[in-house]
Amino acid sequence: MKRGGLIAGFLKRAYLAVESLVLRHKRKKDVLIVVHNKLMWTYARPLYEGLRRDKGMRVWVCFVWPHLWESGDIRALVKRFSLRTVPYRLGVYLKWDLIVFPNHGPYFRRDCRKIYIGHGLHSGKLVGGKSYVFGSRSLDERGKILYDRLFVSSEFVRSQVKDHHPDFYPVVRAVGSLLMDEMLNGHRRSREEVLKEINLDPGRRTMMIASTWGPFSLIENQGMELVKKLPALCAKYNVILSLHLLNYGIWPSEGRNWKPILDKVKVKNLYIIPPGIGGHLYMEAADLLVTDHSSVGLYFPAYARPIIYYQRPDLKLDGVSLTHELRSVSYCVRDTSSLSADIGRALSNFDVRPMEELADKIASYPGRAQERYLEELLSLMGMDGKR
């Protein structure tokens, strides 16, 4: 063995020996929440707020890709929430009691327990023809499941995992939806409050457009047509537009950058949700939703209101997918050429009962998601009943 390898081996053994000594006398559990961008913080925040009240643990946040944030945003979050942070270049080497991932990656030590909480409801997106959640991104370099727990929002989704991805079933737990609980309980605002906050007229009917990203998305396929239709739509309705963060040029390879296009749209009665802000926060105000296979659209059935679903016949989804269910109870279109007429038909032909039944499939344990999240996390760290 070369001298450099001997030195590296010695330093590693010395580090682990010191670490073992320190950990032996540690009194609190250290939990790390991995945050990639502003959108992932949306899903991590409710869990962070629940964990930090526990006196038996220290909660840390690692902003793994700070270059994806706008200047000052991380600093503002740290100040607002009194975050305890650690840089990735240090955090990757530390022995955490638990690491929480709203999204996959990057690499952390194999001997740390890990939980994937996901970012949004399970739409069933495929990336490279493979399941985004139950595919290679959830495996380590040995091909073993990376996570000790993998959270889904409902028992219905968990049963789908058993049918389509049985290897993952033992680590999957149905815990409810933190964001849906906030929408319907904790942070619920009235329709009038939401519309006044964004300077839209509460006396007008409101439609919302929500699109995911990628070649099969509503915005990539029908976006320019929608932009042309906005003046006519906004003459009749309030319009709220919600686009996935990746539609704003963060990774140019993922499609068109819609920011410069939308910046030129100057139409009254239109509100464009800023990049990285969750569309679910504005759904209370919408009388109707136009969407695609976006996970954001899956929150709307909780309000039992009409949905127009844009479908590409060649879109392939995972067997574990709430989008299949959404599509079956929505008014489906293949383009937006007759959108005004489609809106009228979707409103007049709406049957509320199937949408209410879908809401039950989307999220189990209403109002109890934070409780169930914390129970699973504490159990994994051997802290059952110690809160």
XYZ file of C-alpha atoms in Angstrom:
387
model
C 0.000 0.000 0.000
C 1.269 3.469 -0.858
C 2.209 5.882 1.876
C -0.780 8.154 1.087
C -3.176 5.241 1.538
C -1.595 4.302 4.868
C -1.926 7.860 6.133
C -5.551 8.095 4.966
C -6.366 4.783 6.660
C -4.717 5.905 9.891
C -6.583 9.225 9.895
C -9.899 7.486 9.258
C -9.343 5.059 12.149
C -8.310 7.917 14.418
C -11.385 9.928 13.444
C -13.718 6.997 14.110
C -12.093 6.353 17.485
C -12.601 9.970 18.551
C -16.132 9.917 17.166
C -16.964 6.771 19.139
C -15.754 8.417 22.338
C -17.806 11.551 21.704
C -20.963 9.634 20.787
C -20.723 7.529 23.924
C -21.275 10.638 26.051
C -23.825 12.334 23.815
C -27.126 13.042 25.589
C -29.283 14.247 22.700
C -30.191 12.824 19.312
C -28.991 14.779 16.288
C -31.387 14.887 13.338
C -30.364 16.346 9.990
C -32.911 17.610 7.456
C -31.506 17.797 3.924
C -32.906 20.734 1.926
C -32.145 21.122 -1.778
C -34.103 24.253 -2.660
C -36.984 26.492 -1.583
C -39.594 23.967 -2.697
C -38.068 21.218 -0.528
C -38.130 23.545 2.466
C -41.909 23.804 1.974
C -42.182 20.076 2.705
C -39.512 19.995 5.419
C -40.750 22.975 7.435
C -43.815 21.384 9.144
C -41.657 18.458 10.251
C -38.875 20.759 11.447
C -41.365 22.724 13.547
C -42.591 19.509 15.168
C -39.123 18.110 15.850
C -37.557 21.211 17.336
C -40.030 21.184 20.230
C -38.569 17.880 21.418
C -35.994 18.545 24.148
C -34.339 15.199 23.531
C -32.959 16.143 20.128
C -31.082 18.767 18.175
C -32.411 19.477 14.691
C -30.006 20.598 11.985
C -30.586 21.739 8.413
C -28.169 21.183 5.541
C -28.707 23.378 2.456
C -26.858 21.017 0.147
C -27.025 23.142 -3.020
C -26.969 26.804 -1.914
C -26.340 27.950 -5.500
C -29.976 27.052 -6.315
C -31.215 29.722 -3.905
C -31.640 33.415 -4.584
C -29.265 35.712 -2.750
C -30.272 36.220 0.869
C -33.030 33.568 0.926
C -31.118 31.061 3.058
C -29.985 33.778 5.437
C -33.602 34.942 5.827
C -34.808 31.396 6.600
C -32.049 30.845 9.147
C -33.042 34.041 10.921
C -36.801 33.497 10.740
C -36.770 29.914 12.027
C -33.594 30.101 14.167
C -32.141 27.251 12.123
C -29.092 25.331 13.257
C -27.220 24.660 9.987
C -24.276 22.570 8.843
C -22.543 22.762 5.433
C -22.648 19.644 3.281
C -18.848 19.386 3.119
C -18.884 18.789 6.895
C -22.276 17.116 7.334
C -21.421 14.332 4.889
C -18.791 12.973 7.308
C -20.770 13.157 10.559
C -22.614 10.314 12.294
C -26.210 11.490 12.471
C -28.854 9.689 14.498
C -31.259 10.292 11.619
C -31.208 12.019 8.224
C -34.479 13.229 6.698
C -34.759 13.611 2.915
C -37.641 15.453 1.182
C -35.826 14.555 -2.062
C -33.178 12.000 -3.003
C -29.470 12.595 -2.471
C -26.774 13.613 -2.201
C -24.546 11.018 -0.542
C -24.286 10.739 3.255
C -22.674 8.067 5.405
C -24.081 4.574 4.979
C -24.216 3.960 8.749
C -26.725 6.786 9.361
C -30.431 5.972 9.546
C -32.369 7.665 6.757
C -35.997 8.541 6.045
C -37.457 9.696 2.748
C -40.482 11.898 3.448
C -40.987 12.882 -0.190
C -41.995 16.216 -1.677
C -45.652 16.236 -2.489
C -48.224 13.549 -3.076
C -47.418 10.481 -5.123
C -48.112 11.374 -8.742
C -46.202 8.367 -10.098
C -43.695 10.228 -12.257
C -41.108 8.172 -14.117
C -37.597 9.457 -14.768
C -35.676 7.590 -17.439
C -38.546 5.103 -17.561
C -38.107 4.187 -13.876
C -40.079 5.107 -10.777
C -38.697 8.274 -9.225
C -39.494 7.105 -5.695
C -39.318 3.305 -5.924
C -36.407 3.045 -8.339
C -32.631 3.382 -8.451
C -32.650 6.743 -6.654
C -33.775 4.909 -3.520
C -30.925 2.386 -3.712
C -27.351 2.693 -2.487
C -24.217 1.774 -4.421
C -24.718 -1.898 -3.462
C -28.260 -1.952 -4.847
C -29.811 -2.087 -1.363
C -32.691 0.146 -0.260
C -31.155 3.355 1.000
C -33.890 4.329 3.437
C -34.970 2.807 6.731
C -38.414 4.345 6.234
C -40.163 5.704 3.176
C -43.293 7.753 3.820
C -46.449 7.828 1.690
C -49.620 9.798 2.297
C -52.223 7.038 2.431
C -52.926 3.387 3.039
C -54.201 3.237 -0.554
C -50.753 4.229 -1.866
C -49.084 1.788 0.529
C -51.242 -1.035 -0.841
C -50.172 -0.055 -4.375
C -46.529 -0.330 -3.301
C -47.169 -3.881 -2.119
C -48.565 -4.772 -5.552
C -46.026 -2.998 -7.767
C -42.822 -2.646 -5.707
C -42.978 -5.404 -3.063
C -39.275 -5.083 -2.167
C -39.983 -1.592 -0.806
C -43.147 -2.508 1.074
C -41.458 -3.395 4.421
C -40.002 0.123 4.773
C -43.081 2.036 3.568
C -45.302 3.754 6.136
C -48.579 5.606 5.517
C -48.446 8.776 7.582
C -50.903 11.248 6.045
C -49.984 14.597 4.510
C -48.476 17.459 6.503
C -49.337 20.034 3.858
C -52.917 18.840 3.452
C -53.404 19.047 7.205
C -52.118 22.623 7.122
C -54.391 23.464 4.184
C -57.526 22.144 5.829
C -56.815 22.760 9.497
C -53.806 24.544 10.909
C -53.232 27.404 8.455
C -56.546 27.503 6.605
C -57.556 30.893 5.252
C -60.877 31.858 3.727
C -61.290 32.251 -0.015
C -61.697 36.011 0.466
C -58.501 36.278 2.534
C -56.445 34.466 -0.115
C -57.786 36.570 -2.991
C -57.377 39.877 -1.161
C -53.799 38.954 -0.258
C -52.921 38.585 -3.961
C -55.036 41.559 -5.096
C -57.720 39.568 -6.894
C -61.438 40.351 -6.695
C -63.310 37.959 -4.334
C -66.475 38.660 -6.302
C -65.155 36.934 -9.424
C -65.008 33.210 -10.113
C -61.402 31.956 -9.853
C -59.592 29.290 -11.833
C -56.136 27.924 -11.081
C -53.628 26.449 -13.536
C -50.978 24.133 -12.053
C -48.290 22.447 -14.153
C -45.408 20.129 -13.448
C -42.210 20.165 -15.533
C -40.832 18.064 -18.355
C -41.779 17.061 -21.908
C -45.240 15.731 -20.985
C -46.262 18.700 -18.849
C -49.108 21.097 -19.521
C -46.793 24.115 -19.686
C -44.276 22.564 -22.088
C -46.992 21.398 -24.485
C -49.704 24.040 -24.184
C -47.885 26.918 -22.500
C -47.702 29.365 -25.400
C -51.347 28.667 -26.238
C -52.264 29.370 -22.607
C -50.274 32.613 -22.594
C -52.228 33.780 -25.661
C -55.516 32.886 -23.963
C -54.763 34.688 -20.688
C -56.300 38.069 -21.672
C -59.614 36.416 -22.598
C -59.587 34.127 -19.551
C -58.761 36.992 -17.199
C -61.575 39.074 -18.663
C -63.979 36.478 -17.260
C -62.138 34.887 -14.302
C -59.438 35.466 -11.770
C -56.522 33.258 -12.851
C -53.831 31.875 -10.523
C -50.837 30.235 -12.217
C -48.586 27.734 -10.404
C -45.531 26.249 -12.149
C -43.006 23.742 -10.839
C -39.698 25.326 -9.876
C -37.899 23.514 -12.706
C -39.900 25.540 -15.246
C -37.869 28.601 -14.298
C -34.499 27.698 -15.802
C -32.793 26.302 -12.710
C -31.588 23.404 -14.829
C -31.779 24.533 -18.476
C -31.756 20.927 -19.707
C -35.222 20.421 -18.221
C -37.035 22.605 -20.773
C -37.915 26.202 -21.495
C -37.322 28.966 -18.957
C -40.772 30.478 -18.507
C -39.731 33.398 -16.323
C -38.846 35.859 -19.131
C -42.001 34.836 -21.013
C -44.298 35.331 -18.028
C -42.564 38.558 -16.995
C -43.919 40.099 -20.210
C -47.519 39.125 -19.451
C -49.286 42.210 -18.102
C -52.893 41.186 -17.574
C -55.360 42.304 -14.942
C -56.921 39.588 -12.711
C -53.847 37.327 -13.025
C -51.580 36.164 -10.202
C -48.433 34.157 -10.953
C -47.208 32.311 -7.858
C -43.484 33.094 -7.328
C -41.012 30.272 -8.117
C -40.620 27.799 -5.268
C -43.830 28.786 -3.447
C -46.308 25.925 -3.110
C -49.455 26.160 -5.206
C -51.421 24.366 -2.475
C -51.350 27.591 -0.452
C -53.737 29.244 -2.921
C -56.141 26.402 -3.694
C -58.756 27.559 -1.205
C -59.502 30.431 -3.606
C -59.959 28.312 -6.751
C -63.372 27.253 -8.035
C -61.750 25.024 -10.663
C -58.278 23.622 -11.356
C -56.601 22.987 -14.714
C -53.677 20.619 -14.189
C -51.564 17.725 -15.466
C -49.673 14.966 -13.625
C -48.358 17.541 -11.163
C -48.331 16.409 -7.546
C -49.691 19.870 -6.652
C -52.932 19.029 -8.449
C -53.434 16.077 -6.123
C -54.142 18.402 -3.189
C -57.190 19.920 -4.890
C -59.608 16.969 -4.427
C -59.581 17.847 -0.714
C -61.847 20.771 -1.666
C -64.136 18.566 -3.821
C -64.226 21.004 -6.739
C -63.975 20.420 -10.515
C -60.684 19.560 -12.218
C -59.735 19.739 -15.891
C -56.923 17.255 -16.471
C -54.549 17.692 -19.423
C -53.413 14.275 -20.604
C -50.821 13.162 -23.083
C -51.753 9.675 -24.354
C -48.072 8.705 -24.449
C -47.404 9.691 -20.826
C -46.286 6.652 -18.826
C -46.683 6.553 -15.058
C -45.591 4.189 -12.321
C -48.047 1.546 -11.118
C -48.009 3.382 -7.790
C -49.766 6.567 -8.847
C -52.534 8.779 -7.556
C -52.604 10.470 -10.966
C -54.411 7.444 -12.430
C -57.152 8.016 -9.859
C -57.257 11.775 -10.441
C -57.618 11.300 -14.172
C -60.569 8.939 -13.701
C -62.683 11.570 -11.882
C -61.607 14.675 -13.830
C -62.779 16.299 -17.048
C -59.970 15.235 -19.409
C -58.642 17.196 -22.410
C -55.758 16.687 -24.850
C -55.181 20.376 -25.602
C -56.359 23.810 -24.495
C -57.804 24.964 -27.825
C -61.359 25.043 -26.393
C -60.470 25.872 -22.809
C -63.263 28.402 -22.193
C -65.903 25.904 -23.341
C -64.196 23.099 -21.399
C -64.338 25.175 -18.220
C -68.073 25.640 -18.641
C -68.647 21.933 -19.248
C -66.432 20.883 -16.326
C -68.367 23.163 -13.965
C -71.827 22.152 -15.169
C -71.152 18.382 -15.295
C -69.255 18.084 -12.024
C -70.126 15.166 -9.719
C -68.813 15.847 -6.231
C -69.042 12.287 -4.845
C -66.161 10.663 -6.831
C -63.916 13.602 -5.930
C -64.691 13.157 -2.229
C -63.894 9.446 -2.505
C -60.593 10.277 -4.200
C -59.661 12.642 -1.368
C -59.852 9.685 1.041
C -57.456 7.696 -1.169
C -54.981 10.572 -1.368
C -54.409 11.165 2.342
C -55.144 8.923 5.314
C -55.208 10.054 8.954
C -56.532 13.611 8.420
C -55.238 16.038 11.022
C -52.728 13.508 12.391
C -49.842 13.653 9.916
C -47.367 15.459 12.168
C -48.157 13.068 15.019
C -47.561 10.036 12.782
C -44.376 11.480 11.268
C -42.931 12.067 14.714
C -43.965 8.630 15.977
C -42.079 6.961 13.118
C -38.989 9.126 13.542
C -38.818 8.622 17.285
C -39.388 4.885 16.929
C -36.522 4.615 14.467
C -34.211 6.385 16.918
C -35.360 4.248 19.850
C -37.134 7.159 21.528
C -40.665 5.691 21.715
C -42.607 7.262 24.554
C -39.758 9.585 25.557
C -41.269 12.812 24.316
